[in-house]
PDB file of C-alpha atoms in Angstrom:
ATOM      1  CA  UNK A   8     -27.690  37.476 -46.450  1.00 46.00           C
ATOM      2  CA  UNK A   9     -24.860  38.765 -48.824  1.00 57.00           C
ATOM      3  CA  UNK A  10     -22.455  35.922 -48.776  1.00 76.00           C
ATOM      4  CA  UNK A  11     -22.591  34.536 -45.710  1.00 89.00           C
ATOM      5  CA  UNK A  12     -25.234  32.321 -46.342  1.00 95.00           C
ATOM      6  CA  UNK A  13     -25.232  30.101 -49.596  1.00 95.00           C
ATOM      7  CA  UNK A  14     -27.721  28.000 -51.009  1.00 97.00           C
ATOM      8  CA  UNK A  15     -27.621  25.889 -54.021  1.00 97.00           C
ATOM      9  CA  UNK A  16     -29.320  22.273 -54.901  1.00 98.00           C
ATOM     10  CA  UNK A  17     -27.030  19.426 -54.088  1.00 98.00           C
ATOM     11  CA  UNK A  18     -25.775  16.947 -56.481  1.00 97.00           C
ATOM     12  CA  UNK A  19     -26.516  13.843 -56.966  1.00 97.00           C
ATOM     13  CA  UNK A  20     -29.131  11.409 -54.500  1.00 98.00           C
ATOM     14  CA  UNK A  21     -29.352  12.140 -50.856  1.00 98.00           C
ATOM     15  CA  UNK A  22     -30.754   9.802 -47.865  1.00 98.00           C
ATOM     16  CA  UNK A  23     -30.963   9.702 -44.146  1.00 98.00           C
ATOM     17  CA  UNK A  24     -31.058   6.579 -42.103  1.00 96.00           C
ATOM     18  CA  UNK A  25     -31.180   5.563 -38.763  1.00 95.00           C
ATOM     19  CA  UNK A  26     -32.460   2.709 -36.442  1.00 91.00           C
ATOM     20  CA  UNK A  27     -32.090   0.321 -39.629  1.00 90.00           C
ATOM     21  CA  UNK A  28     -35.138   2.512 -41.150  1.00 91.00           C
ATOM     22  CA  UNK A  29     -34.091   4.880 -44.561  1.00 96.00           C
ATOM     23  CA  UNK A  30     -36.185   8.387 -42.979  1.00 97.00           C
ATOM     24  CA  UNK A  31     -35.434  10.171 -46.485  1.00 98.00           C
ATOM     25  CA  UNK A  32     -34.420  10.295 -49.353  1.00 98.00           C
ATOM     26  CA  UNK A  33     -34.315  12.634 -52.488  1.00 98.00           C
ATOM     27  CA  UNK A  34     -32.402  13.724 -55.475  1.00 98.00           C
ATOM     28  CA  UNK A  35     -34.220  17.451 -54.622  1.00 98.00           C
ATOM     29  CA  UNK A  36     -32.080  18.192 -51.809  1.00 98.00           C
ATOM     30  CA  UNK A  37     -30.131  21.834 -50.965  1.00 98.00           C
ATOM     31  CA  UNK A  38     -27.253  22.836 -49.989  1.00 98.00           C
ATOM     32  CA  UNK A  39     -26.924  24.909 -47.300  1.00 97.00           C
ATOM     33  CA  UNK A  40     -23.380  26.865 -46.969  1.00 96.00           C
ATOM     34  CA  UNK A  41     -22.961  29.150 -43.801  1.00 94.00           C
ATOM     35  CA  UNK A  42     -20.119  31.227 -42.686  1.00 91.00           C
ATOM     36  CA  UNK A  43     -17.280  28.740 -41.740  1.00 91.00           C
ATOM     37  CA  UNK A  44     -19.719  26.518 -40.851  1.00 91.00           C
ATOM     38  CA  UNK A  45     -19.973  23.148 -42.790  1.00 93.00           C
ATOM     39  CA  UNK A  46     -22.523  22.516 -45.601  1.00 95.00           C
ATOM     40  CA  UNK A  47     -26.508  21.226 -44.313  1.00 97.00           C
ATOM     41  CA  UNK A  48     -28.128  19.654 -46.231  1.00 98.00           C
ATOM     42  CA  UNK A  49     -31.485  20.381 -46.610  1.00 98.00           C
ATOM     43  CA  UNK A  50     -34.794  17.534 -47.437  1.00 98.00           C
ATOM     44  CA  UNK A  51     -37.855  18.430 -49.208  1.00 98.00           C
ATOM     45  CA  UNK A  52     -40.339  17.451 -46.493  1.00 97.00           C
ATOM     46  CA  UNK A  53     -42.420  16.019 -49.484  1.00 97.00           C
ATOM     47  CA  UNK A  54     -39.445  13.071 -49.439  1.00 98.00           C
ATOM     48  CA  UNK A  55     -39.038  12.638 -45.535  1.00 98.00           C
ATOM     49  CA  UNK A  56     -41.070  10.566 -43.603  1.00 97.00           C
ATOM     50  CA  UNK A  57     -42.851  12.582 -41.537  1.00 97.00           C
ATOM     51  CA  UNK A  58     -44.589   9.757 -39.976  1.00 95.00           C
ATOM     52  CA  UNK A  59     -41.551   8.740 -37.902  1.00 94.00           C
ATOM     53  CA  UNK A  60     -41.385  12.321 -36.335  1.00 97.00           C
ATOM     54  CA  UNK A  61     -43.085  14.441 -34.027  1.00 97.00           C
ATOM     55  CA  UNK A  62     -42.562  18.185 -33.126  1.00 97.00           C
ATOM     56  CA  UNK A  63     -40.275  18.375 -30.270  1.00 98.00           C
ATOM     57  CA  UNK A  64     -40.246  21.212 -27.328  1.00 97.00           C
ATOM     58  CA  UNK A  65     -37.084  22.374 -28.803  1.00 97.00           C
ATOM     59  CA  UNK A  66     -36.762  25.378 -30.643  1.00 96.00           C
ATOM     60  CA  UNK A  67     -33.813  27.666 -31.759  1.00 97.00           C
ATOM     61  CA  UNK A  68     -33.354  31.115 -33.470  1.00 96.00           C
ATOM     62  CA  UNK A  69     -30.635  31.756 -35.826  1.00 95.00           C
ATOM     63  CA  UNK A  70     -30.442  35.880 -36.627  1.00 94.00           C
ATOM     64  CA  UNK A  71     -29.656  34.813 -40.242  1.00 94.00           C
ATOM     65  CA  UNK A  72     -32.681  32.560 -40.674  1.00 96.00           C
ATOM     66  CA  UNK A  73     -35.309  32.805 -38.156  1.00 97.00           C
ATOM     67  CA  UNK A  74     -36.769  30.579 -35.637  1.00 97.00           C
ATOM     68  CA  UNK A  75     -36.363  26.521 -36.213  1.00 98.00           C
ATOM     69  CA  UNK A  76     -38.567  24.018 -35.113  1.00 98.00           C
ATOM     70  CA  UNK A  77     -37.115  20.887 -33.839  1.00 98.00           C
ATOM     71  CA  UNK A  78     -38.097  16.891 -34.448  1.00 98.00           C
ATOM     72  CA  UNK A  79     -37.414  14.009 -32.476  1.00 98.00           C
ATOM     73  CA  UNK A  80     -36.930  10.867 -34.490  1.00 97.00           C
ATOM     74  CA  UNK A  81     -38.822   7.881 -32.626  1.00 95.00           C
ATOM     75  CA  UNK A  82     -37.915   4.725 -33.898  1.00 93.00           C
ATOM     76  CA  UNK A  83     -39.193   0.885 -32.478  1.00 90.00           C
ATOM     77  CA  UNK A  84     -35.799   1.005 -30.089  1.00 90.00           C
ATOM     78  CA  UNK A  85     -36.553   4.625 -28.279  1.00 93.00           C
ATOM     79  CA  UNK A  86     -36.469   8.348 -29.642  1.00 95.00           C
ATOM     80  CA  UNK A  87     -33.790  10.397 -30.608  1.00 96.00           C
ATOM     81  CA  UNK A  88     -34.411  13.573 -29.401  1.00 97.00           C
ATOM     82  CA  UNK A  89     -33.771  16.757 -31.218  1.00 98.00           C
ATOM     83  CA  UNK A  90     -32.603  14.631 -34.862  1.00 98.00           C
ATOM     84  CA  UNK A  91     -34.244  17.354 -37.274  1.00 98.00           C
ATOM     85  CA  UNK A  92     -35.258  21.203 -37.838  1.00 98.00           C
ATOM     86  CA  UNK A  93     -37.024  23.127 -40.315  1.00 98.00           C
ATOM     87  CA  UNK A  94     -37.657  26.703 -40.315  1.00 98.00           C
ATOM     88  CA  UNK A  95     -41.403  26.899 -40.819  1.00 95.00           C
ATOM     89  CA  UNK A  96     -41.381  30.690 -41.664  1.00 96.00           C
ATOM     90  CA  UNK A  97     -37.660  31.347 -42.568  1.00 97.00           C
ATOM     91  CA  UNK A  98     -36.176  34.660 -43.048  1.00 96.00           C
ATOM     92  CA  UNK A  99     -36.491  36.493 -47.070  1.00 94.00           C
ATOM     93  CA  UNK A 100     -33.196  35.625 -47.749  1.00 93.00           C
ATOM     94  CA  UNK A 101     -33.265  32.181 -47.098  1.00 96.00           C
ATOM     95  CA  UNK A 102     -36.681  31.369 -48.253  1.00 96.00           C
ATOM     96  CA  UNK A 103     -35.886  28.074 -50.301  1.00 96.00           C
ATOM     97  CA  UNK A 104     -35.511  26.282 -47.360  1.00 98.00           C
ATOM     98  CA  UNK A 105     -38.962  26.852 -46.128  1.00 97.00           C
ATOM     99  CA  UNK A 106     -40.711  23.242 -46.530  1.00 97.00           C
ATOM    100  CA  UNK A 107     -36.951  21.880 -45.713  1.00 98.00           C
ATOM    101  CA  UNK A 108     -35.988  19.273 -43.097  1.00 98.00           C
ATOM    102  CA  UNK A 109     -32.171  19.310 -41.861  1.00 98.00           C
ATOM    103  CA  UNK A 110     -30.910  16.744 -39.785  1.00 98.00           C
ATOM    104  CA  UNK A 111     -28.234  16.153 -36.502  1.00 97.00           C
ATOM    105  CA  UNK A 112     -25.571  14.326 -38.483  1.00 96.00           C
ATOM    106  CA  UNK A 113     -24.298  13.166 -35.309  1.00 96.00           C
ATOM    107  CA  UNK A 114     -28.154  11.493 -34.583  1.00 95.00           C
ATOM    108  CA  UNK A 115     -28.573   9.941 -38.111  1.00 96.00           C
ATOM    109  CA  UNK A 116     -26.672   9.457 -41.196  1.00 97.00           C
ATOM    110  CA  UNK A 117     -26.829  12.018 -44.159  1.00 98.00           C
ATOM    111  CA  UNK A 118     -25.557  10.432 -47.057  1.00 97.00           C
ATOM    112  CA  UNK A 119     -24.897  11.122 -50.411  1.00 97.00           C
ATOM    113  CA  UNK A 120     -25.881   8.037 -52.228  1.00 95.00           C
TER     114      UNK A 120
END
């Protein structure tokens, strides 16, 4: 990973809503810095709920963290496909996230609270 890849835990209270429902919220959240990219952040799956989600088809590799499962978000007024990912068995490096949720900030909102 050398510095490419950055992880720390993020300040402060995080949350994710969408469809009028709050889908998590935590104050155990990390950070996830890659390359230029900008920062994810990353839920404890302990403080998302799961209920709302179900395992989509999608799934993605990254060579700098492994394989990522994908979520869809379904919600009363229809599903939004693809809103989450979690590596399930993520690479050494990046191990911390393992257990983690990210999310599609352009599907929900990730907010710092």
């Amino acid at each position: 990973m050398g510095d490419y890849i950055k992880i720390r835990p993020a300040q402060g209270t995080w949350s994710v809503r969408a469809a009028g429902a709050v889908l998590a919220e935590t104050e155990n959240a990390l950070e996830l810095a890659e390359g230029d990219y900008p920062e994810v952040i990353y839920f404890p799956r302990d403080d998302v709920s799961m209920a709302f989600f179900e395992t989509s088809d999608t799934v993605s590799t990254c060579p700098h963290k492994g394989v990522a499962t994908h979520y869809d978000f379904v919600a009363k007024s229809g599903t939004f496909k693809d809103a989450a990912w979690s590596y399930e068995d993520p690479k050494d490096d990046v191990a911390q996230i393992k257990g983690h949720l990210a999310f599609y900030t352009n599907k929900v909102a990730v907010e710092q609270l």
